[in-house]
CSV table of C-alpha atoms in Angstrom, one decimal:
chain,number,residue,atom,x,y,z
A,498,ASP,CA,-8.5,17.3,-5.9
A,499,ALA,CA,-5.3,15.6,-6.9
A,500,MET,CA,-5.8,11.9,-6.7
A,501,VAL,CA,-5.1,8.4,-8.1
A,502,ILE,CA,-8.0,7.1,-10.3
A,503,GLN,CA,-8.5,3.5,-11.3
A,504,ASN,CA,-10.9,2.3,-13.9
A,505,PRO,CA,-13.0,0.3,-13.9
A,506,ARG,CA,-14.0,-0.2,-10.4
A,507,TYR,CA,-15.1,-3.7,-11.1
A,508,GLN,CA,-14.1,-5.8,-14.1
A,509,VAL,CA,-15.3,-9.2,-15.1
A,510,THR,CA,-13.3,-11.2,-17.8
A,511,GLN,CA,-13.4,-14.6,-19.2
A,512,PHE,CA,-10.7,-17.2,-18.5
A,513,GLY,CA,-7.9,-16.7,-21.0
A,514,LYS,CA,-9.2,-13.4,-22.4
A,515,PRO,CA,-6.8,-10.6,-22.2
A,516,VAL,CA,-7.7,-7.6,-19.9
A,517,THR,CA,-6.4,-4.3,-19.2
A,518,LEU,CA,-6.6,-2.2,-16.0
A,519,SER,CA,-5.9,1.5,-16.0
A,520,CYS,CA,-4.5,3.9,-13.5
A,521,SER,CA,-4.3,7.7,-13.8
A,522,GLN,CA,-2.8,10.4,-11.5
A,523,THR,CA,-3.0,14.1,-11.2
A,524,LEU,CA,-0.3,14.3,-8.6
A,525,ASN,CA,2.7,14.5,-10.9
A,526,HIS,CA,4.3,11.7,-9.1
A,527,ASN,CA,7.3,10.0,-10.8
A,528,VAL,CA,6.8,6.5,-9.4
A,529,MET,CA,3.7,4.3,-9.9
A,530,TYR,CA,3.1,0.9,-8.5
A,531,TRP,CA,0.8,-2.1,-9.1
A,532,TYR,CA,-0.2,-4.3,-6.3
A,533,GLN,CA,-2.3,-7.5,-6.2
A,534,GLN,CA,-4.4,-8.1,-3.2
A,535,LYS,CA,-6.3,-11.4,-2.9
A,536,SER,CA,-9.1,-12.0,-0.4
A,537,SER,CA,-7.9,-11.6,3.3
A,538,GLN,CA,-4.3,-11.1,2.2
A,539,ALA,CA,-2.0,-8.2,2.2
A,540,PRO,CA,-1.3,-6.3,-0.9
A,541,LYS,CA,1.6,-7.8,-2.9
A,542,LEU,CA,3.8,-5.7,-5.1
A,543,LEU,CA,3.9,-6.7,-8.8
A,544,PHE,CA,6.1,-4.0,-10.4
A,545,HIS,CA,6.7,-0.4,-10.4
A,546,TYR,CA,7.8,2.4,-12.7
A,547,TYR,CA,10.4,5.0,-11.6
A,548,ASP,CA,9.8,7.6,-14.3
A,549,LYS,CA,10.1,5.4,-17.5
A,550,ASP,CA,12.2,2.7,-15.8
A,551,PHE,CA,10.3,-0.5,-15.3
A,552,ASN,CA,11.1,-2.6,-12.3
A,553,ASN,CA,9.6,-6.2,-12.1
A,554,GLU,CA,9.4,-8.1,-8.9
A,555,ALA,CA,11.2,-11.5,-9.2
A,556,ASP,CA,8.0,-13.5,-8.5
A,557,THR,CA,5.7,-11.6,-10.7
A,558,PRO,CA,4.3,-14.0,-13.4
A,559,ASP,CA,5.1,-13.3,-17.0
A,560,ASN,CA,1.3,-13.3,-17.6
A,561,PHE,CA,1.4,-9.7,-16.0
A,562,GLN,CA,2.7,-6.8,-18.1
A,563,SER,CA,2.6,-3.1,-17.6
A,564,ARG,CA,2.8,0.1,-19.7
A,565,ARG,CA,3.4,3.6,-18.8
A,566,PRO,CA,2.9,5.9,-21.8
A,567,ASN,CA,3.3,9.1,-19.9
A,568,THR,CA,3.6,10.5,-16.3
A,569,SER,CA,-0.1,10.4,-15.7
A,570,PHE,CA,-1.1,7.0,-16.8
A,571,CYS,CA,-0.2,3.4,-16.1
A,572,PHE,CA,-1.7,0.2,-17.3
A,573,LEU,CA,-1.8,-3.4,-16.1
A,574,ASP,CA,-2.2,-6.0,-18.8
A,575,ILE,CA,-3.1,-9.6,-18.0
A,576,ARG,CA,-2.4,-11.6,-21.1
A,577,SER,CA,-4.3,-14.7,-20.2
A,578,PRO,CA,-6.2,-14.4,-17.0
A,579,GLY,CA,-6.7,-17.6,-14.8
A,580,LEU,CA,-9.0,-18.1,-12.0
A,581,GLY,CA,-6.1,-17.5,-9.6
A,582,ASP,CA,-5.7,-13.9,-10.9
A,583,ALA,CA,-9.0,-12.9,-9.4
A,584,ALA,CA,-8.1,-10.2,-6.9
A,585,MET,CA,-8.2,-6.5,-6.1
A,586,TYR,CA,-5.6,-4.7,-8.1
A,587,LEU,CA,-4.3,-1.4,-6.5
A,588,CYS,CA,-2.4,1.3,-8.1
A,589,ALA,CA,-0.2,3.6,-6.0
A,590,THR,CA,2.0,6.6,-6.6
A,591,THR,CA,4.7,8.5,-4.9
A,592,LYS,CA,7.5,11.0,-5.5
A,593,TRP,CA,11.0,9.9,-4.6
A,594,ASP,CA,13.2,12.7,-5.7
A,595,ILE,CA,12.2,15.3,-3.1
A,596,GLY,CA,12.5,12.9,-0.2
A,597,VAL,CA,10.4,10.5,1.7
A,598,ALA,CA,6.7,11.0,1.0
A,599,GLY,CA,3.5,9.2,1.6
A,600,TYR,CA,2.1,6.9,-1.1
A,601,THR,CA,-1.2,7.6,-2.5
A,602,PHE,CA,-3.4,4.7,-3.5
A,603,GLY,CA,-6.2,4.4,-5.8
A,604,SER,CA,-9.5,2.7,-4.8
A,605,GLY,CA,-8.6,-0.4,-6.7
A,606,THR,CA,-10.1,-2.5,-9.4
A,607,ARG,CA,-11.8,-5.8,-8.3
A,608,LEU,CA,-11.1,-8.4,-11.1
A,609,THR,CA,-13.4,-11.5,-11.4
A,610,VAL,CA,-12.4,-14.3,-13.8
A,611,VAL,CA,-15.2,-16.5,-15.1
B,370,ASP,CA,9.6,-10.1,2.7
B,371,ALA,CA,8.1,-8.1,5.5
B,372,LYS,CA,10.5,-7.2,8.3
B,373,THR,CA,8.0,-6.3,10.8
B,374,THR,CA,5.9,-8.3,13.4
B,375,GLN,CA,2.5,-7.2,14.4
B,376,PRO,CA,-0.4,-8.8,16.5
B,377,THR,CA,-2.9,-10.4,14.2
B,378,SER,CA,-5.9,-8.6,15.7
B,379,MET,CA,-6.9,-6.1,18.5
B,380,ASP,CA,-10.0,-4.7,20.0
B,381,CYS,CA,-10.5,-1.3,21.2
B,382,ALA,CA,-13.5,0.5,22.9
B,383,GLU,CA,-14.8,3.5,21.1
B,384,GLY,CA,-13.4,6.7,22.5
B,385,ARG,CA,-10.4,5.0,24.0
B,386,ALA,CA,-6.8,5.2,22.8
B,387,ALA,CA,-5.8,2.4,20.4
B,388,ASN,CA,-2.2,1.4,20.8
B,389,LEU,CA,-1.0,-0.8,18.0
B,390,PRO,CA,2.6,-2.2,18.5
B,391,CYS,CA,5.1,-3.2,15.8
B,392,ASN,CA,8.5,-5.0,16.2
B,393,HIS,CA,11.2,-4.4,13.7
B,394,SER,CA,14.3,-5.6,15.4
B,395,THR,CA,16.4,-5.8,12.2
B,396,ILE,CA,15.6,-2.2,11.0
B,397,SER,CA,18.4,-0.6,9.2
B,398,GLY,CA,19.7,3.0,9.8
B,399,ASN,CA,18.2,4.5,6.7
B,400,GLU,CA,14.8,2.7,7.0
B,401,TYR,CA,11.7,4.7,7.9
B,402,VAL,CA,8.7,3.2,9.8
B,403,TYR,CA,5.5,3.8,7.9
B,404,TRP,CA,2.0,3.2,9.0
B,405,TYR,CA,-0.9,2.6,6.6
B,406,ARG,CA,-4.4,1.3,7.1
B,407,GLN,CA,-6.8,-0.3,4.9
B,408,ILE,CA,-10.7,0.0,5.4
B,409,HIS,CA,-12.6,-2.9,4.0
B,410,SER,CA,-12.7,-2.8,0.2
B,411,GLN,CA,-10.7,0.5,-0.1
B,412,GLY,CA,-7.0,1.2,-1.0
B,413,PRO,CA,-4.5,1.6,1.8
B,414,GLN,CA,-4.4,5.1,3.4
B,415,TYR,CA,-1.2,6.7,4.6
B,416,ILE,CA,-1.3,7.5,8.3
B,417,ILE,CA,2.2,8.6,9.5
B,418,HIS,CA,5.8,7.8,9.2
B,419,GLY,CA,9.1,8.5,11.2
B,420,LEU,CA,12.7,7.8,11.3
B,421,LYS,CA,13.8,8.0,14.9
B,422,ASN,CA,11.9,10.9,16.6
B,423,ASN,CA,8.3,10.6,17.7
B,424,GLU,CA,5.8,12.1,15.3
B,425,THR,CA,2.3,13.3,15.6
B,426,ASN,CA,-0.2,14.5,13.0
B,427,GLU,CA,-4.0,15.0,12.9
B,428,MET,CA,-4.6,11.4,12.6
B,429,ALA,CA,-2.2,9.6,15.0
B,430,SER,CA,1.0,9.6,17.0
B,431,LEU,CA,4.0,7.4,16.2
B,432,ILE,CA,6.3,6.5,19.1
B,433,ILE,CA,9.6,4.9,18.1
B,434,THR,CA,11.9,3.4,20.8
B,435,GLU,CA,15.3,4.8,21.2
B,436,ASP,CA,16.9,1.6,19.7
B,437,ARG,CA,14.4,1.7,16.9
B,438,LYS,CA,13.6,-1.9,17.3
B,439,SER,CA,9.9,-1.3,17.9
B,440,SER,CA,7.3,1.4,17.5
B,441,THR,CA,3.7,2.0,18.5
B,442,LEU,CA,1.0,3.7,16.6
B,443,ILE,CA,-1.4,5.6,18.8
B,444,LEU,CA,-5.0,6.6,17.7
B,445,PRO,CA,-5.9,8.9,20.6
B,446,HIS,CA,-9.7,8.6,20.5
B,447,ALA,CA,-10.7,5.6,18.4
B,448,THR,CA,-14.0,5.7,16.6
B,449,LEU,CA,-16.0,3.0,14.7
B,450,ARG,CA,-14.5,4.5,11.5
B,451,ASP,CA,-11.1,3.5,12.6
B,452,THR,CA,-11.9,-0.2,12.2
B,453,ALA,CA,-9.4,-1.4,9.6
B,454,VAL,CA,-6.3,-3.4,9.0
B,455,TYR,CA,-3.2,-1.4,10.1
B,456,TYR,CA,0.1,-2.1,8.5
B,457,CYS,CA,3.5,-1.3,9.9
B,458,ILE,CA,6.1,-1.2,7.1
B,459,LEU,CA,9.8,-0.4,6.8
B,460,ALA,CA,11.1,1.4,3.7
B,461,THR,CA,14.0,3.5,2.7
B,462,ARG,CA,13.7,6.6,0.8
B,463,ASN,CA,13.6,5.0,-2.6
B,464,THR,CA,12.2,1.6,-2.1
B,465,PRO,CA,8.8,0.2,-2.6
B,466,LEU,CA,6.4,-0.5,0.2
B,467,VAL,CA,6.3,-4.2,1.0
B,468,PHE,CA,3.2,-5.1,3.2
B,469,GLY,CA,3.2,-7.6,5.9
B,470,LYS,CA,0.1,-9.2,7.5
B,471,GLY,CA,-0.9,-6.2,9.6
B,472,THR,CA,-3.2,-5.9,12.6
B,473,ARG,CA,-6.9,-6.1,12.2
B,474,LEU,CA,-8.3,-3.5,14.7
B,475,SER,CA,-11.9,-3.6,15.7
B,476,VAL,CA,-13.4,-0.7,17.4
B,477,ILE,CA,-16.2,-1.7,19.5
B,478,ALA,CA,-19.1,0.6,20.6
């Protein structure tokens, strides 16, 4: 089945040690998003790619970067994780060019910073 | 910022219809109303969306008022598996989804 896959499901990293989260999709969607969701809060948009065009939200910290080497893959890099970056990170995809469409979310990666 | 207002929480008896309201008094003409839900520890799941007409699919019905300033998501026969946080979101064709606080629906046996 076509889907959005996030790896790993759980990630533990040390304070200040760079970490990369990955997202892949088999839907051929041209837009990919990264959301951060802290405990008991709503998902917060960090940035998105429309094809190869990167769009950063104004309040996304510089500590967060993203790469999209091809249509299928998108990575979230946290350069120096702090304790406050512990959260669930959600990847989502959609396709804009053919009209309004539902977003497909992955199951998320839960990041723990120790 | 989220442009919708939803109750923080609601309860519904199993087997009964769950009616989740959403206010969006500042909705623009080209904004769609989306509904998503998030079951604990999972990614959000698309339910339904609409522009101005009522919509129905296998999961739910969406009722949008004529002035488009509010809407209601209806789960016709709620089950325990429908317990989740339900998000009402406004978005245009090519803008990202911005989540508000949502409504925590508890379906009670």
